[in-house]
Coordinates of C-alpha atoms and ligand atoms in Angstrom, one line a residue:
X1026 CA 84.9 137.6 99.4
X1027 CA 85.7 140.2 97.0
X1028 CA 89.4 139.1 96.2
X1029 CA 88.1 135.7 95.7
X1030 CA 85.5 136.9 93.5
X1031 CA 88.5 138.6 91.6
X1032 CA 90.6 135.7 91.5
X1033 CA 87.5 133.5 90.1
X1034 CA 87.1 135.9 87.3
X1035 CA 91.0 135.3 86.4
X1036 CA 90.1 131.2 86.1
X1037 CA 87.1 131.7 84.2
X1038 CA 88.8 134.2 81.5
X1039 CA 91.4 131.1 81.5
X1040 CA 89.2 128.4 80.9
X1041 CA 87.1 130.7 77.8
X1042 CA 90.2 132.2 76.1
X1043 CA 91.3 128.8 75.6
X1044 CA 88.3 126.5 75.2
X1045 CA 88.7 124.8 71.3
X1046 CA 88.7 121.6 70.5
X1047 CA 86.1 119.1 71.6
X1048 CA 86.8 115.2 72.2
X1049 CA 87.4 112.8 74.4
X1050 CA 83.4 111.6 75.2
X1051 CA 83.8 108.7 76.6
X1052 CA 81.0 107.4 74.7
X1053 CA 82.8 108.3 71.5
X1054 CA 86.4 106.7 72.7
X1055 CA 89.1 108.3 70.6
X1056 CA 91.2 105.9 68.1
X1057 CA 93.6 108.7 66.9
X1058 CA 94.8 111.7 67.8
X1059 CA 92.8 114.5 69.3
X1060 CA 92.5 117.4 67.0
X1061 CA 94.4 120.0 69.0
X1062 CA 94.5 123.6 68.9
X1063 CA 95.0 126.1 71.4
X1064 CA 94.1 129.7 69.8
X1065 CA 95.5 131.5 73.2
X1066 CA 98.2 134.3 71.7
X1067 CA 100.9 135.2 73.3
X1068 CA 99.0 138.6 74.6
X1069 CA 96.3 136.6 76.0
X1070 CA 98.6 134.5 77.8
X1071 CA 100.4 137.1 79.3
X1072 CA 97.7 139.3 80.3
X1073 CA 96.0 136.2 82.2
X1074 CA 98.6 136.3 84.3
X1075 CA 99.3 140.3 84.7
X1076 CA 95.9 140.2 85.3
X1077 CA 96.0 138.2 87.8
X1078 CA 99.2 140.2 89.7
X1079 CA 97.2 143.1 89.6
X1080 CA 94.7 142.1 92.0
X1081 CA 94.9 143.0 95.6
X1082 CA 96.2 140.3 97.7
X1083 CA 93.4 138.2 99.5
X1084 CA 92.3 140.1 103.2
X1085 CA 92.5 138.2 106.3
X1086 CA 89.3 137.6 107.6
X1087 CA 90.0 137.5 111.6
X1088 CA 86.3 137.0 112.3
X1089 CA 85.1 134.2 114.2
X1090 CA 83.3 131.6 111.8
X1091 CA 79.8 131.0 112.4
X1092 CA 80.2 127.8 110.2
X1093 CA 82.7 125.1 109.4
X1094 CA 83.0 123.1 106.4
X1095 CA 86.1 120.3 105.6
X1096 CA 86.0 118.3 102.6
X1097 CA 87.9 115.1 102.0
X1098 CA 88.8 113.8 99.2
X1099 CA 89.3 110.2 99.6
X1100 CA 92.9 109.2 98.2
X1101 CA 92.6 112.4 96.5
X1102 CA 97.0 113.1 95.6
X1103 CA 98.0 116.0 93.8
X1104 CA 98.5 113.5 90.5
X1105 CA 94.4 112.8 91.3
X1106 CA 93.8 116.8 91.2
X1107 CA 95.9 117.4 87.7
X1108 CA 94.3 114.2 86.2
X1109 CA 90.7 115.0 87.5
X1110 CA 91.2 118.8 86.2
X1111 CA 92.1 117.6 82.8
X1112 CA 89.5 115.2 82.6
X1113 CA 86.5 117.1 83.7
X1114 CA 87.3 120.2 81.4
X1115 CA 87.8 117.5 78.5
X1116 CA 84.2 116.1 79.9
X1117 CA 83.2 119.9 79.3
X1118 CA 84.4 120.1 75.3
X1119 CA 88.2 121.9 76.4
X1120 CA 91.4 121.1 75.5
X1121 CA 91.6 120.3 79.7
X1122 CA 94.8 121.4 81.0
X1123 CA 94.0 124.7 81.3
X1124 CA 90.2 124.1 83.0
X1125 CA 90.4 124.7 87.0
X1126 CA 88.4 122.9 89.6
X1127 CA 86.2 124.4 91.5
X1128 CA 88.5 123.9 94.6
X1129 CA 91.6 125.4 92.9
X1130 CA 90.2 129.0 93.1
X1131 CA 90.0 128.9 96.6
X1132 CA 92.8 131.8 98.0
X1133 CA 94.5 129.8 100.7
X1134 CA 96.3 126.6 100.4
X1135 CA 99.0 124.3 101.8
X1136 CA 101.0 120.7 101.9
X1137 CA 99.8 118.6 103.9
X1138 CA 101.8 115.9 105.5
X1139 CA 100.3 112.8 106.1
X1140 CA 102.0 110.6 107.6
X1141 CA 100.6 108.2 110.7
X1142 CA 102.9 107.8 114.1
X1143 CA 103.4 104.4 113.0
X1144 CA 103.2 104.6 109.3
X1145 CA 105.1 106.4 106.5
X1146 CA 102.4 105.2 104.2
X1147 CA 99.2 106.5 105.9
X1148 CA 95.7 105.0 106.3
X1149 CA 92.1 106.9 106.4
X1150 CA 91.6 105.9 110.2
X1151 CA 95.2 107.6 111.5
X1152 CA 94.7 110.6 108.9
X1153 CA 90.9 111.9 109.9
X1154 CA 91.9 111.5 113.2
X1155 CA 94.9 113.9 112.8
X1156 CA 92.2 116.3 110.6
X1157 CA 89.5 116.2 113.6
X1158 CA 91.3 115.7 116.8
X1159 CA 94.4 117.5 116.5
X1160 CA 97.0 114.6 117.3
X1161 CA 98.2 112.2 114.6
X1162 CA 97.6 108.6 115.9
X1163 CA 98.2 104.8 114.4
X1164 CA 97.1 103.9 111.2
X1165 CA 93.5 101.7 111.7
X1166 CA 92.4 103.8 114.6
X1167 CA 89.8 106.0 115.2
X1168 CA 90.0 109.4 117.7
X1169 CA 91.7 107.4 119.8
X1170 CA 95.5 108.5 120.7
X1171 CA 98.8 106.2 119.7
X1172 CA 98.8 105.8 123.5
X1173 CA 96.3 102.4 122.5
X1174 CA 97.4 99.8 120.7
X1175 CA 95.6 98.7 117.0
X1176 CA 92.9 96.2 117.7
X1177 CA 93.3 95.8 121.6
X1178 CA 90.3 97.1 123.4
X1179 CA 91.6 97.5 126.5
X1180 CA 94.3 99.5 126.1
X1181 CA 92.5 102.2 124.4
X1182 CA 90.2 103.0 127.1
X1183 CA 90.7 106.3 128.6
X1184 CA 92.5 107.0 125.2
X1185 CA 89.7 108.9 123.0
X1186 CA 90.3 112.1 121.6
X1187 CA 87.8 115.2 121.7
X1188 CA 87.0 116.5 118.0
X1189 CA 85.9 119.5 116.6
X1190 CA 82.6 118.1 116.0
X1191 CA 82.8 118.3 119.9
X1192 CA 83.6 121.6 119.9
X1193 CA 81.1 122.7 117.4
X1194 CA 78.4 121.0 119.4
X1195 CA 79.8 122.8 122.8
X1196 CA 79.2 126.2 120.8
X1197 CA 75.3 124.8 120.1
X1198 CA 76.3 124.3 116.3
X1199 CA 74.4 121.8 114.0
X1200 CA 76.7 119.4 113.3
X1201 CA 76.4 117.0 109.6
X1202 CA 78.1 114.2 107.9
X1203 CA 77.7 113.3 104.4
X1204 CA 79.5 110.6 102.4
X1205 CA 79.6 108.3 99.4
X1206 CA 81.3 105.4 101.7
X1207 CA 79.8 103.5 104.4
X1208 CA 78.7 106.0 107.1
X1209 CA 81.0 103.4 109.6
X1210 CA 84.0 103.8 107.3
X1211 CA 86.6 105.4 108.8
X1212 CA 86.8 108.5 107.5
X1213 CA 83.5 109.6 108.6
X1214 CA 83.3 107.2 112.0
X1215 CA 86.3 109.4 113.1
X1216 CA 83.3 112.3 114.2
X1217 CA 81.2 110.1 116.1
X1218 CA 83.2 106.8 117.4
X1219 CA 86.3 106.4 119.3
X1220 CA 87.8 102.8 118.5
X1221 CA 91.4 101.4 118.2
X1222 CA 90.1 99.5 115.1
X1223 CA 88.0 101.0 112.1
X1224 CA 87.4 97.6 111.0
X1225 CA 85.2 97.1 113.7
X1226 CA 82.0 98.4 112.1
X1227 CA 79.3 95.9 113.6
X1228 CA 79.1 93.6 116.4
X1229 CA 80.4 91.2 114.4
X1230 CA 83.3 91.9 113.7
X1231 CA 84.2 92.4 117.4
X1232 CA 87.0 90.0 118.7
X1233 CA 86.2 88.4 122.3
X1234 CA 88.9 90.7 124.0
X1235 CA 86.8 93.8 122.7
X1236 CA 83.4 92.3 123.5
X1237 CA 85.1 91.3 127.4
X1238 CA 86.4 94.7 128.0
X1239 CA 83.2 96.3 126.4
X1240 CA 84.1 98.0 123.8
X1241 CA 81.1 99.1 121.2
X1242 CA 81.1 98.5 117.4
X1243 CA 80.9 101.8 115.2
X1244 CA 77.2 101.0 114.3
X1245 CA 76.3 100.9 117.8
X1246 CA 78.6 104.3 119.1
X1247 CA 76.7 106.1 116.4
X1248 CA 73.4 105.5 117.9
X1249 CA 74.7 106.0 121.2
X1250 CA 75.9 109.4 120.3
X1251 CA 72.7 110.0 119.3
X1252 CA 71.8 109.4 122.9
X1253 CA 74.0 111.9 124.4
X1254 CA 74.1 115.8 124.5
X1255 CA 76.0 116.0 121.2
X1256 CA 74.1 114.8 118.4
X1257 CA 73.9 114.9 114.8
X1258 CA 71.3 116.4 112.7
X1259 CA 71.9 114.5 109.4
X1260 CA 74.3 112.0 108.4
X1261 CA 74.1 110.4 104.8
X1262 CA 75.7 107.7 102.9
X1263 CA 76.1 104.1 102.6
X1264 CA 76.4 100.7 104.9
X1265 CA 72.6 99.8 106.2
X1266 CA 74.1 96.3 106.6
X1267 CA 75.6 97.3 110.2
X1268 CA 72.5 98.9 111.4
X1269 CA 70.3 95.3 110.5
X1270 CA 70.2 91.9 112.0
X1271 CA 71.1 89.2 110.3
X1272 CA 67.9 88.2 109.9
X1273 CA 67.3 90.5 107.5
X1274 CA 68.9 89.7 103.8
X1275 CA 71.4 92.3 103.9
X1276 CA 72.5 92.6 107.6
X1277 CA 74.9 91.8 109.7
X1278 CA 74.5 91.6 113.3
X1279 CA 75.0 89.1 115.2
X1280 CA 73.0 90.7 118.5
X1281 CA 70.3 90.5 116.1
X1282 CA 70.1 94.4 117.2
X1283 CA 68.3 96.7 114.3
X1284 CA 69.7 99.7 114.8
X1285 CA 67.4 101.7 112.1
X1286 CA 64.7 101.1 114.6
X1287 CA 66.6 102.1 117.3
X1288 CA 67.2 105.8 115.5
X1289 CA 63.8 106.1 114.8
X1290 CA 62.9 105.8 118.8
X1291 CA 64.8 108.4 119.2
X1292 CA 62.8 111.8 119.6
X1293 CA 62.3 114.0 116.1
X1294 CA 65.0 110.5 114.8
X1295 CA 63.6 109.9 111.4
X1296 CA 65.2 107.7 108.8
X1297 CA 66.0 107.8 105.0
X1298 CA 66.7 105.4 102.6
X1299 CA 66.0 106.6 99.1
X1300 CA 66.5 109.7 96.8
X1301 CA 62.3 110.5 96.2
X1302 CA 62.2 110.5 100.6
X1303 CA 65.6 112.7 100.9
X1304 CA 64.4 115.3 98.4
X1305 CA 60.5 115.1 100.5
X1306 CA 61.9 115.0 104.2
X1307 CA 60.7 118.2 105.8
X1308 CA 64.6 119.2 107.1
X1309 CA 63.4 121.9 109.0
X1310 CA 64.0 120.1 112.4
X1311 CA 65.0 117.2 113.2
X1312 CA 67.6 114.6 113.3
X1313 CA 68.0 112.7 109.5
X1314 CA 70.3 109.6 108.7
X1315 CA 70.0 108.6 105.6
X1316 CA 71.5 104.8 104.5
X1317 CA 70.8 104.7 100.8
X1318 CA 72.7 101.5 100.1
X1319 CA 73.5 98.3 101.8
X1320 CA 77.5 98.9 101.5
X1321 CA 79.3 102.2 99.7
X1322 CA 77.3 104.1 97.4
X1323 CA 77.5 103.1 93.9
X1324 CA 80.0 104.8 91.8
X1325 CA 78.5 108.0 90.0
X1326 CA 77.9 106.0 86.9
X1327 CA 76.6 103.1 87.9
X1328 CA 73.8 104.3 90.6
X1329 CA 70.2 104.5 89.7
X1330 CA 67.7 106.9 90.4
X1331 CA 66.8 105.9 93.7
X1332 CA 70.4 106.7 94.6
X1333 CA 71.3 110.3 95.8
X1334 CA 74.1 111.5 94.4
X1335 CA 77.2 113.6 96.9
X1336 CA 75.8 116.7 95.8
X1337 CA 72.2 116.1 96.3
X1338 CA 73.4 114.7 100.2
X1339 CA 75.1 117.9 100.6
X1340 CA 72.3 120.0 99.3
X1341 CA 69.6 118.2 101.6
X1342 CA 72.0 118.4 104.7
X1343 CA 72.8 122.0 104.0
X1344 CA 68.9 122.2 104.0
X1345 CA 68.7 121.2 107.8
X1346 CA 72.2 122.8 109.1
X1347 CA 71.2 126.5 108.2
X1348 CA 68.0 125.8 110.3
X1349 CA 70.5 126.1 113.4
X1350 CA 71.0 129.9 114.4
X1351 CA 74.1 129.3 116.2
X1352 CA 75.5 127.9 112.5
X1353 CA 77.3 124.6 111.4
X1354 CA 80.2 122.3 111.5
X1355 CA 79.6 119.5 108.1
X1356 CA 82.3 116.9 106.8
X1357 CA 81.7 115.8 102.9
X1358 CA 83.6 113.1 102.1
X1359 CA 83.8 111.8 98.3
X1360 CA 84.4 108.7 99.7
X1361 CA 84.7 106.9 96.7
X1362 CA 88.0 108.3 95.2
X1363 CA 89.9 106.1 96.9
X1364 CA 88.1 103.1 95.9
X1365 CA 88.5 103.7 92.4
X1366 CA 92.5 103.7 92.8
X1367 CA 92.4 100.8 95.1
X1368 CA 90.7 98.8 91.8
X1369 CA 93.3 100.3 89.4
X1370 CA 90.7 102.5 87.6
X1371 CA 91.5 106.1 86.7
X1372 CA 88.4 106.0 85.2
X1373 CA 86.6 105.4 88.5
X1374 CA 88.4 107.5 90.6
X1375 CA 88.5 110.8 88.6
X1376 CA 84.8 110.2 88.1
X1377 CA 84.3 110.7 91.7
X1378 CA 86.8 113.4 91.6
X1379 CA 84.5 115.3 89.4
X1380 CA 81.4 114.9 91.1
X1381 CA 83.6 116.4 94.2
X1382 CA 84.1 119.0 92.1
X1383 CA 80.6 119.8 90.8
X1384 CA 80.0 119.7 94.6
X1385 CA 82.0 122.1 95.9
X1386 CA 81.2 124.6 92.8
X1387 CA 77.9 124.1 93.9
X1388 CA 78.5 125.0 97.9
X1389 CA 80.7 128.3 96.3
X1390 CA 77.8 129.5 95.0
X1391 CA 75.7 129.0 98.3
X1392 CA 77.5 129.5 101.0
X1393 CA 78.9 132.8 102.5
X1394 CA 82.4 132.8 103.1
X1395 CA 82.8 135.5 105.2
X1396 CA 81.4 133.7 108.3
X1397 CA 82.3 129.8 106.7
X1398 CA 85.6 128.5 107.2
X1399 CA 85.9 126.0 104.1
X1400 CA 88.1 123.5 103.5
X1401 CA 89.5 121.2 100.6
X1402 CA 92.2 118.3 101.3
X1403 CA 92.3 114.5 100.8
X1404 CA 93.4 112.2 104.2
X1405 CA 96.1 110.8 102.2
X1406 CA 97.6 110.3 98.5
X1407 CA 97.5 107.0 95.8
X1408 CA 99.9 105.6 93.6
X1409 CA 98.6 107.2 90.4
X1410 CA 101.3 108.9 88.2
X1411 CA 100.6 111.2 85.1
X1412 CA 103.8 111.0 82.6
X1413 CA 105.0 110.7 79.8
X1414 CA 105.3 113.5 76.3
X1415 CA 101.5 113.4 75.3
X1416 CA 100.6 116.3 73.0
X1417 CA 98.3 119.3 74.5
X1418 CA 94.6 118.0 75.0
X1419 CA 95.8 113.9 75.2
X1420 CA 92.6 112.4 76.1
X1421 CA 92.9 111.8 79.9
X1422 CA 92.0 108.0 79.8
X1423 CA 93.8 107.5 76.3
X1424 CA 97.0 106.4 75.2
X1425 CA 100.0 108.8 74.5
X1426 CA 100.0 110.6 71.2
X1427 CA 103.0 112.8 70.9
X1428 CA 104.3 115.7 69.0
X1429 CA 106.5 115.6 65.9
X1430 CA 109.5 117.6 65.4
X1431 CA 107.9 120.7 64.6
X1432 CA 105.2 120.4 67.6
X1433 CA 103.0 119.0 65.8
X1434 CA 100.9 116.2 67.3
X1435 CA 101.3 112.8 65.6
X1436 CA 98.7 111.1 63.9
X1437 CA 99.4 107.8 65.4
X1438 CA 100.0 106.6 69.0
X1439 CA 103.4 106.9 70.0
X1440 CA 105.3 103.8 69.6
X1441 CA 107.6 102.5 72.7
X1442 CA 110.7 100.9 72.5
X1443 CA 108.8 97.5 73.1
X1444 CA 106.8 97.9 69.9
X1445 CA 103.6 99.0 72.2
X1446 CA 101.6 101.9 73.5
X1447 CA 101.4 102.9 76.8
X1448 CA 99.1 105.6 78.5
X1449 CA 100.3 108.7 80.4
X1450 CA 98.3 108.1 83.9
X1451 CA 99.5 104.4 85.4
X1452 CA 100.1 103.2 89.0
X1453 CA 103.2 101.9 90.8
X1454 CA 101.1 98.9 91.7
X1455 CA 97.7 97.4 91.6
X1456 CA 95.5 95.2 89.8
X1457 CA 96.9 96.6 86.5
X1458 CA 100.3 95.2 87.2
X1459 CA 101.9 93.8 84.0
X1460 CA 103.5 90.5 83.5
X1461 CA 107.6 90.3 82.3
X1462 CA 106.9 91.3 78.8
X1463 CA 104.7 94.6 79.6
X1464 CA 101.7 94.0 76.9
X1465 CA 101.1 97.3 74.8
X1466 CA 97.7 99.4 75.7
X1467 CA 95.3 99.1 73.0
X1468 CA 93.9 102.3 72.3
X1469 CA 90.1 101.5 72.3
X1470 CA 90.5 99.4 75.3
X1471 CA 92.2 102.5 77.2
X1472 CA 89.1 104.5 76.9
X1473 CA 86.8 101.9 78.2
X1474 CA 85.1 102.4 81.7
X1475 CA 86.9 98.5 82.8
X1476 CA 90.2 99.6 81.8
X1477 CA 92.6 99.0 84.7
X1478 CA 95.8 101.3 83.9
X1479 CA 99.2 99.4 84.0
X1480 CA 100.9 99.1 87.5
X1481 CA 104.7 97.9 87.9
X1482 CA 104.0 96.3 90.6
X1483 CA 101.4 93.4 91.0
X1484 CA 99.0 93.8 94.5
X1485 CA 94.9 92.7 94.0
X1486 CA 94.8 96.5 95.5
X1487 CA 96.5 99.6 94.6
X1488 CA 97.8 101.2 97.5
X1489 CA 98.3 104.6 99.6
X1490 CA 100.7 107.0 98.2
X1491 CA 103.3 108.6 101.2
X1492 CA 103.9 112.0 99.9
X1493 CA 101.9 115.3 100.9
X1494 CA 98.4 116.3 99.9
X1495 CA 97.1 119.7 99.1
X1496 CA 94.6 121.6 101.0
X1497 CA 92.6 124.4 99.7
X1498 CA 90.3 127.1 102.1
X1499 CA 88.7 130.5 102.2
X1500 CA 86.9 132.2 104.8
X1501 CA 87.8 132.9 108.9
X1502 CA 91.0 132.2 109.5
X1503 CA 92.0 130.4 106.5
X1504 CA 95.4 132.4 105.9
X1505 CA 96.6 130.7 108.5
X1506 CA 97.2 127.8 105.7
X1507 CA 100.3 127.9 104.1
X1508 CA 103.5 126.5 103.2
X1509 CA 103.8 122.8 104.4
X1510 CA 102.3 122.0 107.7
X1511 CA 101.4 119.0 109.5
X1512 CA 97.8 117.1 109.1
X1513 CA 97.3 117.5 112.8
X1514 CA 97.8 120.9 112.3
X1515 CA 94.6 121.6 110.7
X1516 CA 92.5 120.8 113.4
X1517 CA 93.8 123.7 115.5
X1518 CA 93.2 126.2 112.5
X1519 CA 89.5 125.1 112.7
X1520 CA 89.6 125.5 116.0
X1521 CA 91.3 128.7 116.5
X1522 CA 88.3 129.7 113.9
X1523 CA 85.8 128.6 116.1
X1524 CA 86.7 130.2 118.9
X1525 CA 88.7 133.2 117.2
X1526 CA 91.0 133.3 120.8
Ligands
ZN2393 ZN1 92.2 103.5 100.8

């Protein structure tokens, strides 16, 4: 605790020391160049960084953990952390390449790679099963081993994989799931369901083979869970439309099951489905799911009122998991980040990004890392690339203004070759894809919330990216991160912190 008390202090001098211009409101989009000035001298930069070399190096903490924590970033890539940093110390009045995220001060971290057995390119499904069971497995499955095949019920029986939320439970530890996605989305199914297909979130979407051999939608496993030994005390997020029947507007069942009524037979089962009932639920005892919309949560800025935000999820479900004397094992996912690169939009994605962020500043302050292992990684990386010679303090959605000769920045966008501008975060592919003659960026348009950065090549969706992730952790056992290590690999560091053998 203390060293990364110490190293927190470093950050924060960083952030002050340098804090000077302010711009880049969105709601004030930027037509020229920002007025930049760093004021840091020479002294101060050197001395941040002495300063820094001075402290003592971080203490292992060998004690078992009373409670676990993993964050995923959705699609968060290392390109998503430098954009996101930059953008939410801009969002905060800095210059934004010098603010740190919350995450970043953490004293442990590692590459992650992320590759699936049968896929260079990873998907969510094969990635948070490697994160919670231990063993990487086929892209599209869920805790079940590469044994099975994708989509084929019958070959993936007997093939499910124990998870640390199995382990936690075994240990009589709360156990909590909170996300911005679909609560059946694969990233968070992977704690609860065992399926060779993630797509297979309602009955619906079951083929005949899978209905034959019996396998159970996601919806459905979750309320079976429920049923069992190991159950959940809160899980939060979005997707009510695999829970209802089809008679209802937004559902879609076709057994005509409603599966929110099944919860709520459940003993001490109770139901949530709006902000004003999360922040009044007595969370004291209990087990909570919360649905607050019909698919994924809105994005951040286009939710209403009635719509809990990641941090107020994580706040209420920290609220019940501390009730547990044993402690707690909770998955956040900011489910969302991913979403926003799939549609081509930096501006989505590093939205999401920084509500991860206030997030996790938020948990720093609560939680007590001596007896909480937590962790900060994404499943997998996008396309997103930041490039380019912009000047210090470029506005993170804008176009490129560059410095003269003497280091000076322009007062005009810099001009390409091709007579147009271009801006310094684009994709590979996507949406954004240009045509033959790449159009130039108009600088007002580059700023606006709809603004689909240019891709080279043209897909409706921006895809995964292949290389490795970061991951960031204090607490029990977290020096065991380091270097490059495998995403299974992760798994048996929470485990080993669990059990501290
Ligand atoms: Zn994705």
């Amino acid at each position: 605790m203390r060293n990364f008390k110490s190293k927190s202090s470093v950050v924060l001098l960083l952030a002050l020391t340098t804090l000077t211009a302010c711009h880049s409101e969105l709601q004030k989009p930027l037509t020229q160049a920002p007025a930049v000035k760093d004021t840091t001298s020479s002294a101060q930069w050197f001395n941040q960084g002495k300063q820094l070399a001075q402290n003592a190096a971080p203490v292992a903490n060998t004690q078992t953990a009373k409670n676990l924590i993993l964050i995923v970033g959705d699609g968060m890539g290392i390109t998503t952390h430098t954009a996101a940093r930059i953008f939410a110390g801009q969002q905060q009045g800095l210059l934004g390449e010098e603010y740190t995220l919350s995450f970043e001060t953490l004293p442990y971290s590692a590459l992650i790679k992320t590759y699936n057995t049968d896929q260079q390119t990873p998907d969510s499904a094969g990635t948070m099963t490697a994160l919670v069971s231990g063993v990487k497995t086929r892209a599209g499955m869920l805790s079940v081993s590469s044994d099975a095949e994708r989509g084929h019920c019958g070959s993936s029986q007997g093939k499910s994989l124990a998870t640390v939320f199995d382990l936690a439970e075994q240990q009589n530890k709360a156990t909590g799931i909170v996300t911005t996605a679909r609560i059946t989305h694969a990233t968070p199914a992977a704690l609860y369901a065992h399926s060779p297909e993630r797509n297979w979130e309602s009955d619906n979407m079951l083929p005949e083979e899978a209905r034959k051999n019996g396998c159970l939608d996601i919806a459905q496993q979750l309320i079976n869970h429920q049923q069992g030994k190991q159950r959940l005390e809160v899980i939060f997020g979005g997707g009510q439309r695999h829970f209802l029947p089809t008679s209802e507007p937004a559902g879609k069942r076709t057994d005509q099951q409603n599966l929110t009524a099944q919860w709520q037979s459940l003993p001490d089962h109770h139901l949530l489905t709006n902000k004003q009932q999360l922040q009044d639920a007595d969370l004291t005892h209990g087990h909570w799911l919360g649905l607050f919309a019909n698919s994924h949560l809105p994005y951040v800025d286009q939710r209403d009122k009635h719509t809990p935000g990641l941090l107020d999820m994580t706040q209420a479900a920290l609220s019940r998991l501390k009730h547990q004397p044993q402690g707690y094992a909770l998955m956040i996912e900011a489910g969302r980040i991913d979403h926003g690169h799939h549609a081509g939009s930096g501006y989505k994605a590093l939205r999401e990004a920084e509500e991860l962020d206030q997030t996790v500043n938020w948990l720093l302050n609560t939680i007590d890392l001596s007896e909480t292992l937590l962790i900060v990684t994404a499943d997998h990386s996008h396309t997103l690339t930041l490039a380019g010679y912009p000047t210090r303090g470029n506005p993170m959605l804008g176009v490129v203004f560059s410095n003269d000769d003497q280091g000076r920045p322009e007062t005009k966008p810099y001009k390409l070759t091709d007579g147009g501008y271009y801006t310094s975060i684009n994709y590979r592919n996507g949406p954004g894809a240009v045509a033959l003659q790449r159009p130039s960026v108009d600088p007002q348009q580059a700023l606006q919330p709809e603004y689909l950065q240019q891709a080279l090549v043209p897909l409706e969706s921006e895809t995964h990216g292949g290389e490795d992730v970061a991951l960031y952790a204090a607490g029990p056992w977290a020096h065991l991160f380091g270097g490059t290590m495998e995403q299974h690999w992760v798994y048996h560091v929470m485990r080993h912190a669990l059990l501290a053998e």
